[in-house]
Amino acid sequence: MNYDFLIVGAGFAGAVCAERLAASGKRVLVVDKRNHIGGNAYDREDENGVLIHPYGPHIFHTNSKRIFEYLSGFTDWRFYEHRVKAYVDGDLYPIPINRTTINKLYGLDLSEQDTIAFLESVREAREVNTTSEDVVLSSVGPDLCDKFFRGYTRKQWGLDLSELSAGVAARIPTRSNDDDRYFTDTFQFMPAHGYTAMFEKMLDSPNIDVRLSTDYDVVKANIECGHVVYTGPIDAYFGYRFGKLPYRSLHFQHQHLSDVERFQTTGTINYPNDHEYTRITEFKHLTGQQHQGTSIVKEYPRAEGEPYYPIPRKENEALFMRYSELAETVTDVTFVGRLAQYRYYNMDQVVGAALKAVETLV
Ligand code: FAD
Ligand code: UDP
């Protein structure tokens, strides 16, 4: 079979590349080893008709008008601002830490100005924030760090905050006001009919063929194409020749509660210090679906399994650089996406990276 492009992976990276290439008249084959499109953003109805995210909760947010407008070509949107609470010492508190969190936790009645002064009094100043521990201690100090961050991070990554690059904890801001939204991006929406429906539209072109349950390693010898866009793990592409890149995995425990309309008060509740799971998400908050029952997911971090998260720390970045340098010598393959670029990318960042990669290909 003859194609201009073979795209490995039907997640955001692969689907954006396929859509752009097909729109410019190229013949594209997309293969994915899973039996569905959408990668980790895939959603579907569970056995009870509740729309769930099998690979954990996915909330779309971006500051990029360009990325939002690009995706708007394939979906309508539902306005949704995610809110998260953390279960600490038997009670629920807003996370990111804000004025409400501090007042409730310490029995105070601080104004916004007082909260700034409070944080100033507890934080441990650092010259540079190299690790995630630096980030947390220099913004909220040791007590809030232990209550909200250290245990969660240990569970999620199997590492101490001090062993992770600054960027991990820097994802979570600290606020002196009452803003309890998880994200403050300009555009915060969920695809109105779900992610999978959006992916179907992106891939719906006479120039695109999609083959599911198809592993690139198995079929690569039988497919002729001018160029490959690879969105799987970069170390796997090169047969792990420099050793395995560490990825963190998760086990998702999905549950349907048939006689409960609302399980929890916010989309997600984090459990930094209790339980083996890190968080519980109730999907109906995210999707706005009406249903007499509800479906939730608990996330249990794992060392082994599907590679969900690159692990941002110095030695891993150094190992990735070796693969990346090797990748640059392979001129007929483009590596893009969270696994191929070994970056802790959100969905919008993957879309941005794919749009950029594809520009040079078109
Ligand atoms: P993927 O979605 O991983 O797609 C890669 C695809 O390649 C997969 O489908 C895989 O099966 C396929 N593949 C790999 N190797 C092969 C092979 N050899 N042959 C064939 N196919 C192959 N981002 C947000 O913006 N907001 C969120 O709320 C959010 N929540 C998240 C929650 C969790 C639990 C996780 C794990 C991630 C979350 N993300 C979130 C990040 C988001 O999932 C990613 O940024 C995005 O889905 C990555 O897209 P991708 O195309 O790079 O990779
Ligand atoms: N984090 C934490 N406590 C929390 C929330 C986050 O310690 O209540 C830390 C933890 O290390 C986590 C990181 O901040 O992995 C990033 O959190 P985010 O919610 O962005 O993770 P994701 O949704 O990508 O799993």
PDB file of N, CA and C in Angstrom, residues 270-334:
ATOM      1  N   ASN A 270      -8.740  15.306  45.591  1.00  0.00           N
ATOM      2  CA  ASN A 270      -7.393  14.742  45.752  1.00  0.00           C
ATOM      3  C   ASN A 270      -7.222  14.187  47.167  1.00  0.00           C
ATOM      4  N   TYR A 271      -6.469  13.107  47.261  1.00  0.00           N
ATOM      5  CA  TYR A 271      -6.202  12.475  48.559  1.00  0.00           C
ATOM      6  C   TYR A 271      -4.695  12.431  48.787  1.00  0.00           C
ATOM      7  N   PRO A 272      -4.114  13.562  49.233  1.00  0.00           N
ATOM      8  CA  PRO A 272      -2.653  13.609  49.348  1.00  0.00           C
ATOM      9  C   PRO A 272      -2.087  12.609  50.360  1.00  0.00           C
ATOM     10  N   ASN A 273      -2.806  12.380  51.449  1.00  0.00           N
ATOM     11  CA  ASN A 273      -2.198  11.574  52.528  1.00  0.00           C
ATOM     12  C   ASN A 273      -2.990  10.328  52.898  1.00  0.00           C
ATOM     13  N   ASP A 274      -4.173  10.174  52.362  1.00  0.00           N
ATOM     14  CA  ASP A 274      -4.989   9.002  52.702  1.00  0.00           C
ATOM     15  C   ASP A 274      -5.195   8.149  51.457  1.00  0.00           C
ATOM     16  N   HIS A 275      -5.391   6.876  51.675  1.00  0.00           N
ATOM     17  CA  HIS A 275      -5.705   5.930  50.591  1.00  0.00           C
ATOM     18  C   HIS A 275      -4.519   5.691  49.655  1.00  0.00           C
ATOM     19  N   GLU A 276      -4.664   4.622  48.867  1.00  0.00           N
ATOM     20  CA  GLU A 276      -3.615   4.308  47.890  1.00  0.00           C
ATOM     21  C   GLU A 276      -3.803   5.089  46.610  1.00  0.00           C
ATOM     22  N   TYR A 277      -5.040   5.551  46.368  1.00  0.00           N
ATOM     23  CA  TYR A 277      -5.270   6.316  45.150  1.00  0.00           C
ATOM     24  C   TYR A 277      -4.948   7.792  45.396  1.00  0.00           C
ATOM     25  N   THR A 278      -4.655   8.497  44.288  1.00  0.00           N
ATOM     26  CA  THR A 278      -4.327   9.925  44.428  1.00  0.00           C
ATOM     27  C   THR A 278      -5.574  10.789  44.371  1.00  0.00           C
ATOM     28  N   ARG A 279      -6.559  10.375  43.540  1.00  0.00           N
ATOM     29  CA  ARG A 279      -7.719  11.245  43.372  1.00  0.00           C
ATOM     30  C   ARG A 279      -8.925  10.459  42.876  1.00  0.00           C
ATOM     31  N   ILE A 280     -10.107  11.033  43.144  1.00  0.00           N
ATOM     32  CA  ILE A 280     -11.353  10.479  42.598  1.00  0.00           C
ATOM     33  C   ILE A 280     -11.991  11.564  41.737  1.00  0.00           C
ATOM     34  N   THR A 281     -12.385  11.193  40.541  1.00  0.00           N
ATOM     35  CA  THR A 281     -13.075  12.131  39.656  1.00  0.00           C
ATOM     36  C   THR A 281     -14.462  11.599  39.343  1.00  0.00           C
ATOM     37  N   GLU A 282     -15.441  12.491  39.385  1.00  0.00           N
ATOM     38  CA  GLU A 282     -16.810  12.142  39.014  1.00  0.00           C
ATOM     39  C   GLU A 282     -17.100  12.808  37.670  1.00  0.00           C
ATOM     40  N   PHE A 283     -17.317  11.980  36.643  1.00  0.00           N
ATOM     41  CA  PHE A 283     -17.348  12.487  35.269  1.00  0.00           C
ATOM     42  C   PHE A 283     -18.498  13.453  34.976  1.00  0.00           C
ATOM     43  N   LYS A 284     -19.638  13.253  35.618  1.00  0.00           N
ATOM     44  CA  LYS A 284     -20.791  14.098  35.289  1.00  0.00           C
ATOM     45  C   LYS A 284     -20.514  15.583  35.543  1.00  0.00           C
ATOM     46  N   HIS A 285     -19.624  15.901  36.480  1.00  0.00           N
ATOM     47  CA  HIS A 285     -19.254  17.311  36.680  1.00  0.00           C
ATOM     48  C   HIS A 285     -18.613  17.866  35.413  1.00  0.00           C
ATOM     49  N   LEU A 286     -17.750  17.057  34.796  1.00  0.00           N
ATOM     50  CA  LEU A 286     -16.975  17.511  33.637  1.00  0.00           C
ATOM     51  C   LEU A 286     -17.856  17.623  32.394  1.00  0.00           C
ATOM     52  N   THR A 287     -18.736  16.644  32.242  1.00  0.00           N
ATOM     53  CA  THR A 287     -19.478  16.552  30.984  1.00  0.00           C
ATOM     54  C   THR A 287     -20.839  17.234  31.053  1.00  0.00           C
ATOM     55  N   GLY A 288     -21.335  17.464  32.260  1.00  0.00           N
ATOM     56  CA  GLY A 288     -22.662  18.075  32.414  1.00  0.00           C
ATOM     57  C   GLY A 288     -23.793  17.113  32.106  1.00  0.00           C
ATOM     58  N   GLN A 289     -23.465  15.839  31.980  1.00  0.00           N
ATOM     59  CA  GLN A 289     -24.493  14.854  31.631  1.00  0.00           C
ATOM     60  C   GLN A 289     -25.518  14.699  32.758  1.00  0.00           C
ATOM     61  N   GLN A 290     -26.792  14.545  32.359  1.00  0.00           N
ATOM     62  CA  GLN A 290     -27.847  14.247  33.332  1.00  0.00           C
ATOM     63  C   GLN A 290     -28.041  12.731  33.348  1.00  0.00           C
ATOM     64  N   HIS A 291     -28.057  12.139  34.513  1.00  0.00           N
ATOM     65  CA  HIS A 291     -28.226  10.683  34.615  1.00  0.00           C
ATOM     66  C   HIS A 291     -28.615  10.378  36.060  1.00  0.00           C
ATOM     67  N   GLN A 292     -29.442   9.368  36.250  1.00  0.00           N
ATOM     68  CA  GLN A 292     -29.884   9.079  37.634  1.00  0.00           C
ATOM     69  C   GLN A 292     -28.773   8.449  38.482  1.00  0.00           C
ATOM     70  N   GLY A 293     -27.798   7.837  37.810  1.00  0.00           N
ATOM     71  CA  GLY A 293     -26.635   7.310  38.523  1.00  0.00           C
ATOM     72  C   GLY A 293     -25.418   8.167  38.224  1.00  0.00           C
ATOM     73  N   THR A 294     -24.251   7.695  38.686  1.00  0.00           N
ATOM     74  CA  THR A 294     -23.037   8.452  38.396  1.00  0.00           C
ATOM     75  C   THR A 294     -21.847   7.502  38.275  1.00  0.00           C
ATOM     76  N   SER A 295     -20.817   7.953  37.558  1.00  0.00           N
ATOM     77  CA  SER A 295     -19.622   7.115  37.385  1.00  0.00           C
ATOM     78  C   SER A 295     -18.392   7.877  37.843  1.00  0.00           C
ATOM     79  N   ILE A 296     -17.526   7.153  38.564  1.00  0.00           N
ATOM     80  CA  ILE A 296     -16.325   7.773  39.129  1.00  0.00           C
ATOM     81  C   ILE A 296     -15.101   6.951  38.744  1.00  0.00           C
ATOM     82  N   VAL A 297     -13.927   7.560  38.880  1.00  0.00           N
ATOM     83  CA  VAL A 297     -12.690   6.810  38.671  1.00  0.00           C
ATOM     84  C   VAL A 297     -11.690   7.159  39.769  1.00  0.00           C
ATOM     85  N   LYS A 298     -11.042   6.119  40.267  1.00  0.00           N
ATOM     86  CA  LYS A 298      -9.956   6.289  41.242  1.00  0.00           C
ATOM     87  C   LYS A 298      -8.649   5.991  40.527  1.00  0.00           C
ATOM     88  N   GLU A 299      -7.626   6.809  40.755  1.00  0.00           N
ATOM     89  CA  GLU A 299      -6.334   6.621  40.082  1.00  0.00           C
ATOM     90  C   GLU A 299      -5.286   6.086  41.064  1.00  0.00           C
ATOM     91  N   TYR A 300      -4.772   4.915  40.725  1.00  0.00           N
ATOM     92  CA  TYR A 300      -3.725   4.278  41.534  1.00  0.00           C
ATOM     93  C   TYR A 300      -2.412   4.312  40.752  1.00  0.00           C
ATOM     94  N   PRO A 301      -1.428   5.084  41.196  1.00  0.00           N
ATOM     95  CA  PRO A 301      -0.143   5.138  40.488  1.00  0.00           C
ATOM     96  C   PRO A 301       0.579   3.804  40.511  1.00  0.00           C
ATOM     97  N   ARG A 302       1.308   3.552  39.408  1.00  0.00           N
ATOM     98  CA  ARG A 302       2.034   2.291  39.246  1.00  0.00           C
ATOM     99  C   ARG A 302       3.388   2.545  38.588  1.00  0.00           C
ATOM    100  N   ALA A 303       4.379   1.724  38.949  1.00  0.00           N
ATOM    101  CA  ALA A 303       5.690   1.819  38.295  1.00  0.00           C
ATOM    102  C   ALA A 303       5.631   1.182  36.905  1.00  0.00           C
ATOM    103  N   GLU A 304       4.890   0.087  36.783  1.00  0.00           N
ATOM    104  CA  GLU A 304       4.834  -0.651  35.511  1.00  0.00           C
ATOM    105  C   GLU A 304       3.471  -0.473  34.854  1.00  0.00           C
ATOM    106  N   GLY A 305       3.438  -0.646  33.552  1.00  0.00           N
ATOM    107  CA  GLY A 305       2.167  -0.560  32.824  1.00  0.00           C
ATOM    108  C   GLY A 305       2.263   0.423  31.676  1.00  0.00           C
ATOM    109  N   GLU A 306       1.097   0.806  31.127  1.00  0.00           N
ATOM    110  CA  GLU A 306       1.060   1.777  30.020  1.00  0.00           C
ATOM    111  C   GLU A 306       1.840   3.037  30.403  1.00  0.00           C
ATOM    112  N   PRO A 307       2.633   3.562  29.470  1.00  0.00           N
ATOM    113  CA  PRO A 307       3.397   4.779  29.808  1.00  0.00           C
ATOM    114  C   PRO A 307       2.518   6.032  29.734  1.00  0.00           C
ATOM    115  N   TYR A 308       2.080   6.536  30.873  1.00  0.00           N
ATOM    116  CA  TYR A 308       1.199   7.711  30.860  1.00  0.00           C
ATOM    117  C   TYR A 308       1.948   9.022  31.062  1.00  0.00           C
ATOM    118  N   TYR A 309       2.906   9.015  31.995  1.00  0.00           N
ATOM    119  CA  TYR A 309       3.602  10.262  32.323  1.00  0.00           C
ATOM    120  C   TYR A 309       5.102  10.111  32.110  1.00  0.00           C
ATOM    121  N   PRO A 310       5.742  11.003  31.308  1.00  0.00           N
ATOM    122  CA  PRO A 310       7.196  11.085  31.394  1.00  0.00           C
ATOM    123  C   PRO A 310       7.541  11.562  32.807  1.00  0.00           C
ATOM    124  N   ILE A 311       8.679  11.170  33.335  1.00  0.00           N
ATOM    125  CA  ILE A 311       9.015  11.568  34.714  1.00  0.00           C
ATOM    126  C   ILE A 311      10.077  12.666  34.659  1.00  0.00           C
ATOM    127  N   PRO A 312       9.660  13.927  34.879  1.00  0.00           N
ATOM    128  CA  PRO A 312      10.590  15.041  34.693  1.00  0.00           C
ATOM    129  C   PRO A 312      11.638  15.125  35.805  1.00  0.00           C
ATOM    130  N   ARG A 313      12.831  14.645  35.498  1.00  0.00           N
ATOM    131  CA  ARG A 313      13.985  14.831  36.384  1.00  0.00           C
ATOM    132  C   ARG A 313      15.233  14.764  35.517  1.00  0.00           C
ATOM    133  N   LYS A 314      16.286  15.368  36.085  1.00  0.00           N
ATOM    134  CA  LYS A 314      17.499  15.621  35.295  1.00  0.00           C
ATOM    135  C   LYS A 314      18.010  14.414  34.525  1.00  0.00           C
ATOM    136  N   GLU A 315      18.199  13.297  35.226  1.00  0.00           N
ATOM    137  CA  GLU A 315      18.823  12.147  34.555  1.00  0.00           C
ATOM    138  C   GLU A 315      17.952  11.608  33.427  1.00  0.00           C
ATOM    139  N   ASN A 316      16.611  11.718  33.598  1.00  0.00           N
ATOM    140  CA  ASN A 316      15.714  11.243  32.538  1.00  0.00           C
ATOM    141  C   ASN A 316      15.776  12.174  31.334  1.00  0.00           C
ATOM    142  N   GLU A 317      15.872  13.475  31.623  1.00  0.00           N
ATOM    143  CA  GLU A 317      15.973  14.434  30.523  1.00  0.00           C
ATOM    144  C   GLU A 317      17.275  14.210  29.751  1.00  0.00           C
ATOM    145  N   ALA A 318      18.354  13.852  30.483  1.00  0.00           N
ATOM    146  CA  ALA A 318      19.643  13.585  29.821  1.00  0.00           C
ATOM    147  C   ALA A 318      19.532  12.350  28.925  1.00  0.00           C
ATOM    148  N   LEU A 319      18.861  11.318  29.423  1.00  0.00           N
ATOM    149  CA  LEU A 319      18.689  10.103  28.608  1.00  0.00           C
ATOM    150  C   LEU A 319      17.813  10.411  27.395  1.00  0.00           C
ATOM    151  N   PHE A 320      16.764  11.199  27.612  1.00  0.00           N
ATOM    152  CA  PHE A 320      15.915  11.578  26.477  1.00  0.00           C
ATOM    153  C   PHE A 320      16.723  12.331  25.421  1.00  0.00           C
ATOM    154  N   MET A 321      17.629  13.204  25.863  1.00  0.00           N
ATOM    155  CA  MET A 321      18.436  13.976  24.898  1.00  0.00           C
ATOM    156  C   MET A 321      19.236  13.052  23.991  1.00  0.00           C
ATOM    157  N   ARG A 322      19.701  11.938  24.534  1.00  0.00           N
ATOM    158  CA  ARG A 322      20.450  10.989  23.688  1.00  0.00           C
ATOM    159  C   ARG A 322      19.536  10.434  22.588  1.00  0.00           C
ATOM    160  N   TYR A 323      18.315  10.075  22.974  1.00  0.00           N
ATOM    161  CA  TYR A 323      17.356   9.588  21.969  1.00  0.00           C
ATOM    162  C   TYR A 323      16.995  10.707  20.982  1.00  0.00           C
ATOM    163  N   SER A 324      16.858  11.907  21.510  1.00  0.00           N
ATOM    164  CA  SER A 324      16.455  13.031  20.678  1.00  0.00           C
ATOM    165  C   SER A 324      17.532  13.333  19.625  1.00  0.00           C
ATOM    166  N   GLU A 325      18.806  13.255  20.050  1.00  0.00           N
ATOM    167  CA  GLU A 325      19.902  13.481  19.090  1.00  0.00           C
ATOM    168  C   GLU A 325      19.899  12.402  18.011  1.00  0.00           C
ATOM    169  N   LEU A 326      19.626  11.178  18.428  1.00  0.00           N
ATOM    170  CA  LEU A 326      19.543  10.083  17.461  1.00  0.00           C
ATOM    171  C   LEU A 326      18.371  10.331  16.494  1.00  0.00           C
ATOM    172  N   ALA A 327      17.262  10.796  17.053  1.00  0.00           N
ATOM    173  CA  ALA A 327      16.067  11.047  16.231  1.00  0.00           C
ATOM    174  C   ALA A 327      16.362  12.082  15.147  1.00  0.00           C
ATOM    175  N   GLU A 328      17.208  13.041  15.474  1.00  0.00           N
ATOM    176  CA  GLU A 328      17.518  14.077  14.479  1.00  0.00           C
ATOM    177  C   GLU A 328      18.244  13.523  13.260  1.00  0.00           C
ATOM    178  N   THR A 329      18.894  12.382  13.424  1.00  0.00           N
ATOM    179  CA  THR A 329      19.617  11.792  12.285  1.00  0.00           C
ATOM    180  C   THR A 329      18.670  10.982  11.386  1.00  0.00           C
ATOM    181  N   VAL A 330      17.460  10.718  11.875  1.00  0.00           N
ATOM    182  CA  VAL A 330      16.503   9.936  11.083  1.00  0.00           C
ATOM    183  C   VAL A 330      15.573  10.932  10.370  1.00  0.00           C
ATOM    184  N   THR A 331      15.948  11.307   9.171  1.00  0.00           N
ATOM    185  CA  THR A 331      15.279  12.446   8.532  1.00  0.00           C
ATOM    186  C   THR A 331      13.897  12.098   7.966  1.00  0.00           C
ATOM    187  N   ASP A 332      13.595  10.815   7.805  1.00  0.00           N
ATOM    188  CA  ASP A 332      12.267  10.476   7.264  1.00  0.00           C
ATOM    189  C   ASP A 332      11.252  10.128   8.353  1.00  0.00           C
ATOM    190  N   VAL A 333      11.577  10.476   9.594  1.00  0.00           N
ATOM    191  CA  VAL A 333      10.618  10.273  10.693  1.00  0.00           C
ATOM    192  C   VAL A 333      10.531  11.560  11.518  1.00  0.00           C
ATOM    193  N   THR A 334       9.283  11.974  11.832  1.00  0.00           N
ATOM    194  CA  THR A 334       9.073  13.121  12.726  1.00  0.00           C
ATOM    195  C   THR A 334       8.542  12.590  14.049  1.00  0.00           C
TER     196      THR A 334
END
